[in-house]
């Protein structure tokens, strides 16, 4: 199957700083990637859809200026949490859409745990 | 808007017993439905999709358009089936998945 990686796997930062999370599709090209947020014991909440070479589409209620998404290549999307605050502490998960083999499948990364102090 | 409902947050059954994880959806069009599984300390992975009509790890799921359901079933549960299960829907022409709240399945020995 296809592999999606995320870096870093966990990060601790001070309030007010920015944090960048990378999502890579390792063995396939992904024109579309997705960013989710997951709170403890809750489901995944889609934050935005990232399309290569164009602006991301954000879900209602997600601040575009706070969560900057860049999808500069077919294998890399980044999420930058700007001026992070403790309420941004969460588990961030990305997924990448694979069109190969005639079926579209979303493959998920392992997630990045962010703790803002 | 599409919505996926998994009514059971927690489900516990004994090894060897049948298991059914419920999933209902609301969507007026023709949906694609999926079951994803997340084992302890692992990433979310696709278990099965309705269009494939396949059985994976003994699990099957049938799309019932009349009842707008896509319940996941296995006749004989195994301890390694313990995990978090998410039902997800993709609307026609859409890119994104809409997830249910998830059901934590525990198989007791």
CSV table of C-alpha atoms in Angstrom, one decimal:
chain,number,residue,atom,x,y,z
A,1,UNK,CA,0.0,0.0,0.0
A,2,UNK,CA,0.9,3.7,-0.2
A,3,UNK,CA,2.8,5.4,2.6
A,4,UNK,CA,2.3,8.8,4.1
A,5,UNK,CA,4.7,10.3,6.6
A,6,UNK,CA,4.4,13.2,8.9
A,7,UNK,CA,7.2,15.2,10.6
A,8,UNK,CA,7.6,15.8,13.4
A,9,UNK,CA,5.7,13.1,15.2
A,10,UNK,CA,5.4,15.4,18.3
A,11,UNK,CA,6.3,18.9,19.1
A,12,UNK,CA,6.3,21.1,22.2
A,13,UNK,CA,6.4,24.9,21.7
A,14,UNK,CA,5.9,28.1,23.6
A,15,UNK,CA,2.8,30.1,23.2
A,16,UNK,CA,3.1,32.7,20.5
A,17,UNK,CA,5.5,30.7,18.3
A,18,UNK,CA,4.8,29.1,15.0
A,19,UNK,CA,5.0,25.4,14.2
A,20,UNK,CA,5.3,23.7,10.8
A,21,UNK,CA,4.1,20.2,10.2
A,22,UNK,CA,5.1,18.3,7.1
A,23,UNK,CA,3.1,15.7,5.3
A,24,UNK,CA,4.7,13.6,2.6
A,25,UNK,CA,3.4,10.9,0.2
A,26,UNK,CA,6.5,8.6,0.0
A,27,UNK,CA,5.7,6.4,-3.0
A,28,UNK,CA,3.0,8.1,-4.9
A,29,UNK,CA,2.1,11.6,-6.1
A,30,UNK,CA,-0.9,13.2,-4.4
A,31,UNK,CA,-2.6,16.2,-6.0
A,32,UNK,CA,-4.8,16.4,-3.0
A,33,UNK,CA,-4.0,16.1,0.7
A,34,UNK,CA,-6.2,16.7,3.7
A,35,UNK,CA,-5.5,18.1,7.2
A,36,UNK,CA,-7.5,16.9,10.2
A,37,UNK,CA,-7.5,17.6,13.8
A,38,UNK,CA,-8.4,15.1,16.4
A,39,UNK,CA,-9.2,15.8,20.0
A,40,UNK,CA,-8.9,13.1,22.7
A,41,UNK,CA,-11.5,10.4,22.3
A,42,UNK,CA,-13.1,12.2,19.5
A,43,UNK,CA,-13.4,11.7,15.7
A,44,UNK,CA,-11.3,13.4,13.1
A,45,UNK,CA,-12.3,16.9,12.2
A,46,UNK,CA,-11.4,18.0,8.7
A,47,UNK,CA,-9.6,21.3,8.7
A,48,UNK,CA,-8.8,21.9,5.1
A,49,UNK,CA,-8.3,20.3,1.7
A,50,UNK,CA,-4.9,21.0,0.2
A,51,UNK,CA,-4.6,21.0,-3.6
A,52,UNK,CA,-1.2,21.1,-5.3
A,53,UNK,CA,-0.5,24.4,-6.9
A,54,UNK,CA,-3.6,26.1,-5.6
A,55,UNK,CA,-5.0,27.6,-2.5
A,56,UNK,CA,-6.3,25.3,0.2
A,57,UNK,CA,-10.0,25.0,0.8
A,58,UNK,CA,-10.8,25.5,4.5
A,59,UNK,CA,-13.8,24.1,6.4
A,60,UNK,CA,-16.2,26.4,8.1
A,61,UNK,CA,-14.8,27.7,11.3
A,62,UNK,CA,-11.2,27.1,10.6
A,63,UNK,CA,-9.1,30.2,10.5
A,64,UNK,CA,-7.1,30.5,7.3
A,65,UNK,CA,-4.6,32.9,8.8
A,66,UNK,CA,-4.0,30.7,11.8
A,67,UNK,CA,-3.5,27.5,10.0
A,68,UNK,CA,-1.5,28.1,6.9
A,69,UNK,CA,-1.4,25.3,4.3
A,70,UNK,CA,1.1,25.0,1.5
A,71,UNK,CA,1.0,22.2,-1.1
A,72,UNK,CA,4.0,23.2,-3.2
A,73,UNK,CA,4.8,19.8,-4.7
A,74,UNK,CA,3.0,16.6,-5.5
A,75,UNK,CA,4.5,14.8,-2.5
A,76,UNK,CA,4.5,17.5,0.1
A,77,UNK,CA,2.0,19.6,2.0
A,78,UNK,CA,2.7,21.6,5.1
A,79,UNK,CA,0.6,23.0,7.8
A,80,UNK,CA,1.9,25.9,9.8
A,81,UNK,CA,0.2,26.8,13.1
A,82,UNK,CA,0.9,30.5,13.5
A,83,UNK,CA,1.1,32.2,16.8
A,84,UNK,CA,0.2,29.0,18.6
A,85,UNK,CA,-1.8,29.1,21.8
A,86,UNK,CA,-2.5,26.3,24.3
A,87,UNK,CA,-6.0,25.7,22.8
A,88,UNK,CA,-4.2,24.7,19.5
A,89,UNK,CA,-2.7,21.7,21.4
A,90,UNK,CA,-4.1,18.7,19.6
A,91,UNK,CA,-3.3,15.7,17.3
A,92,UNK,CA,-3.0,16.8,13.7
A,93,UNK,CA,-3.3,14.1,11.0
A,94,UNK,CA,-2.8,14.4,7.3
A,95,UNK,CA,-4.0,12.2,4.5
A,96,UNK,CA,-3.1,11.9,0.8
A,97,UNK,CA,-5.4,10.9,-2.0
A,98,UNK,CA,-4.0,8.1,-4.2
A,99,UNK,CA,-5.6,7.6,-7.6
A,100,UNK,CA,-3.6,4.7,-8.8
A,101,UNK,CA,-5.1,1.3,-9.5
A,102,UNK,CA,-8.3,2.8,-10.7
A,103,UNK,CA,-9.6,3.4,-7.2
A,104,UNK,CA,-9.3,6.4,-5.1
A,105,UNK,CA,-8.0,5.8,-1.6
A,106,UNK,CA,-7.0,8.2,1.2
A,107,UNK,CA,-3.9,7.1,3.0
A,108,UNK,CA,-3.3,8.6,6.4
A,109,UNK,CA,-0.2,9.8,8.1
A,110,UNK,CA,0.7,8.7,11.7
A,111,UNK,CA,-0.2,12.1,13.1
A,112,UNK,CA,1.7,14.9,14.9
A,113,UNK,CA,1.0,15.7,18.5
A,114,UNK,CA,1.3,19.4,19.3
A,115,UNK,CA,1.6,20.7,22.8
A,116,UNK,CA,1.6,24.5,23.2
A,117,UNK,CA,2.8,25.7,26.6
B,1,UNK,CA,-24.8,18.5,4.1
B,2,UNK,CA,-23.7,14.9,4.6
B,3,UNK,CA,-23.7,13.3,8.0
B,4,UNK,CA,-22.5,10.0,9.4
B,5,UNK,CA,-23.7,8.6,12.7
B,6,UNK,CA,-22.2,5.8,14.6
B,7,UNK,CA,-24.6,5.4,17.6
B,8,UNK,CA,-22.3,3.3,19.7
B,9,UNK,CA,-19.2,5.0,21.2
B,10,UNK,CA,-18.2,1.7,22.9
B,11,UNK,CA,-18.9,-1.9,22.0
B,12,UNK,CA,-17.7,-4.9,23.9
B,13,UNK,CA,-18.2,-8.5,22.9
B,14,UNK,CA,-16.6,-11.8,23.7
B,15,UNK,CA,-14.2,-13.6,21.5
B,16,UNK,CA,-16.0,-15.8,19.1
B,17,UNK,CA,-19.2,-13.9,19.3
B,18,UNK,CA,-20.7,-12.0,16.3
B,19,UNK,CA,-20.1,-8.3,16.1
B,20,UNK,CA,-21.9,-5.5,14.4
B,21,UNK,CA,-20.9,-1.9,14.3
B,22,UNK,CA,-23.6,0.4,13.2
B,23,UNK,CA,-23.3,3.2,10.8
B,24,UNK,CA,-26.1,5.4,9.4
B,25,UNK,CA,-25.7,8.3,7.0
B,26,UNK,CA,-27.7,11.1,5.6
B,27,UNK,CA,-27.1,12.2,2.1
B,28,UNK,CA,-29.5,12.7,-0.7
B,29,UNK,CA,-27.2,11.6,-3.5
B,30,UNK,CA,-25.3,8.4,-4.3
B,31,UNK,CA,-22.6,7.9,-1.6
B,32,UNK,CA,-19.4,6.1,-1.4
B,33,UNK,CA,-19.0,4.5,2.0
B,34,UNK,CA,-16.0,3.3,3.8
B,35,UNK,CA,-14.9,1.7,7.1
B,36,UNK,CA,-11.6,2.8,8.5
B,37,UNK,CA,-9.9,1.1,11.5
B,38,UNK,CA,-7.3,2.4,13.9
B,39,UNK,CA,-5.5,-0.1,16.0
B,40,UNK,CA,-3.7,0.9,19.2
B,41,UNK,CA,-0.8,3.3,18.5
B,42,UNK,CA,-1.2,2.9,14.7
B,43,UNK,CA,-2.5,5.2,12.0
B,44,UNK,CA,-5.9,5.2,10.5
B,45,UNK,CA,-6.2,2.6,7.7
B,46,UNK,CA,-8.8,1.6,5.2
B,47,UNK,CA,-10.6,-1.6,6.1
B,48,UNK,CA,-13.1,-1.8,3.3
B,49,UNK,CA,-15.3,0.2,0.9
B,50,UNK,CA,-18.8,-0.6,-0.2
B,51,UNK,CA,-18.0,-0.6,-4.0
B,52,UNK,CA,-15.5,-3.4,-3.6
B,53,UNK,CA,-18.0,-5.7,-1.9
B,54,UNK,CA,-15.2,-7.6,-0.4
B,55,UNK,CA,-14.5,-9.2,2.9
B,56,UNK,CA,-11.4,-8.0,4.8
B,57,UNK,CA,-10.2,-9.8,7.9
B,58,UNK,CA,-13.6,-11.5,8.1
B,59,UNK,CA,-15.5,-8.2,8.1
B,60,UNK,CA,-18.2,-7.3,5.6
B,61,UNK,CA,-20.4,-4.3,5.2
B,62,UNK,CA,-23.5,-3.9,3.0
B,63,UNK,CA,-24.8,-0.6,1.8
B,64,UNK,CA,-28.6,-0.5,2.5
B,65,UNK,CA,-29.9,2.6,0.7
B,66,UNK,CA,-33.4,2.1,2.0
B,67,UNK,CA,-32.2,2.3,5.6
B,68,UNK,CA,-29.3,4.6,4.8
B,69,UNK,CA,-27.0,2.2,6.6
B,70,UNK,CA,-23.6,0.6,6.2
B,71,UNK,CA,-23.2,-1.6,9.2
B,72,UNK,CA,-19.9,-3.5,9.7
B,73,UNK,CA,-20.2,-7.2,10.6
B,74,UNK,CA,-18.1,-10.1,11.5
B,75,UNK,CA,-19.5,-13.5,12.5
B,76,UNK,CA,-16.8,-14.5,14.9
B,77,UNK,CA,-14.8,-11.8,16.7
B,78,UNK,CA,-11.1,-12.2,17.5
B,79,UNK,CA,-9.1,-10.4,20.1
B,80,UNK,CA,-7.0,-8.7,17.4
B,81,UNK,CA,-10.2,-6.9,16.2
B,82,UNK,CA,-10.1,-4.6,19.2
B,83,UNK,CA,-9.6,-1.1,17.7
B,84,UNK,CA,-11.4,2.1,16.9
B,85,UNK,CA,-13.6,1.9,13.9
B,86,UNK,CA,-14.8,4.9,11.8
B,87,UNK,CA,-17.4,4.9,9.2
B,88,UNK,CA,-16.9,7.5,6.5
B,89,UNK,CA,-18.9,8.9,3.5
B,90,UNK,CA,-17.8,10.5,0.3
B,91,UNK,CA,-20.4,12.4,-1.6
B,92,UNK,CA,-20.7,12.2,-5.4
B,93,UNK,CA,-18.0,14.3,-7.0
B,94,UNK,CA,-16.5,15.3,-3.6
B,95,UNK,CA,-12.9,15.1,-2.5
B,96,UNK,CA,-13.3,14.9,1.2
B,97,UNK,CA,-14.5,12.2,3.6
B,98,UNK,CA,-17.1,12.8,6.2
B,99,UNK,CA,-16.4,10.7,9.3
B,100,UNK,CA,-18.6,9.4,12.0
B,101,UNK,CA,-17.7,9.7,15.7
B,102,UNK,CA,-16.2,6.3,15.8
B,103,UNK,CA,-16.9,3.1,17.8
B,104,UNK,CA,-14.3,1.6,20.1
B,105,UNK,CA,-14.6,-2.1,19.8
B,106,UNK,CA,-13.2,-4.3,22.6
B,107,UNK,CA,-13.0,-8.1,22.2
B,108,UNK,CA,-12.9,-9.8,25.6
B,109,UNK,CA,-11.1,-13.1,25.9
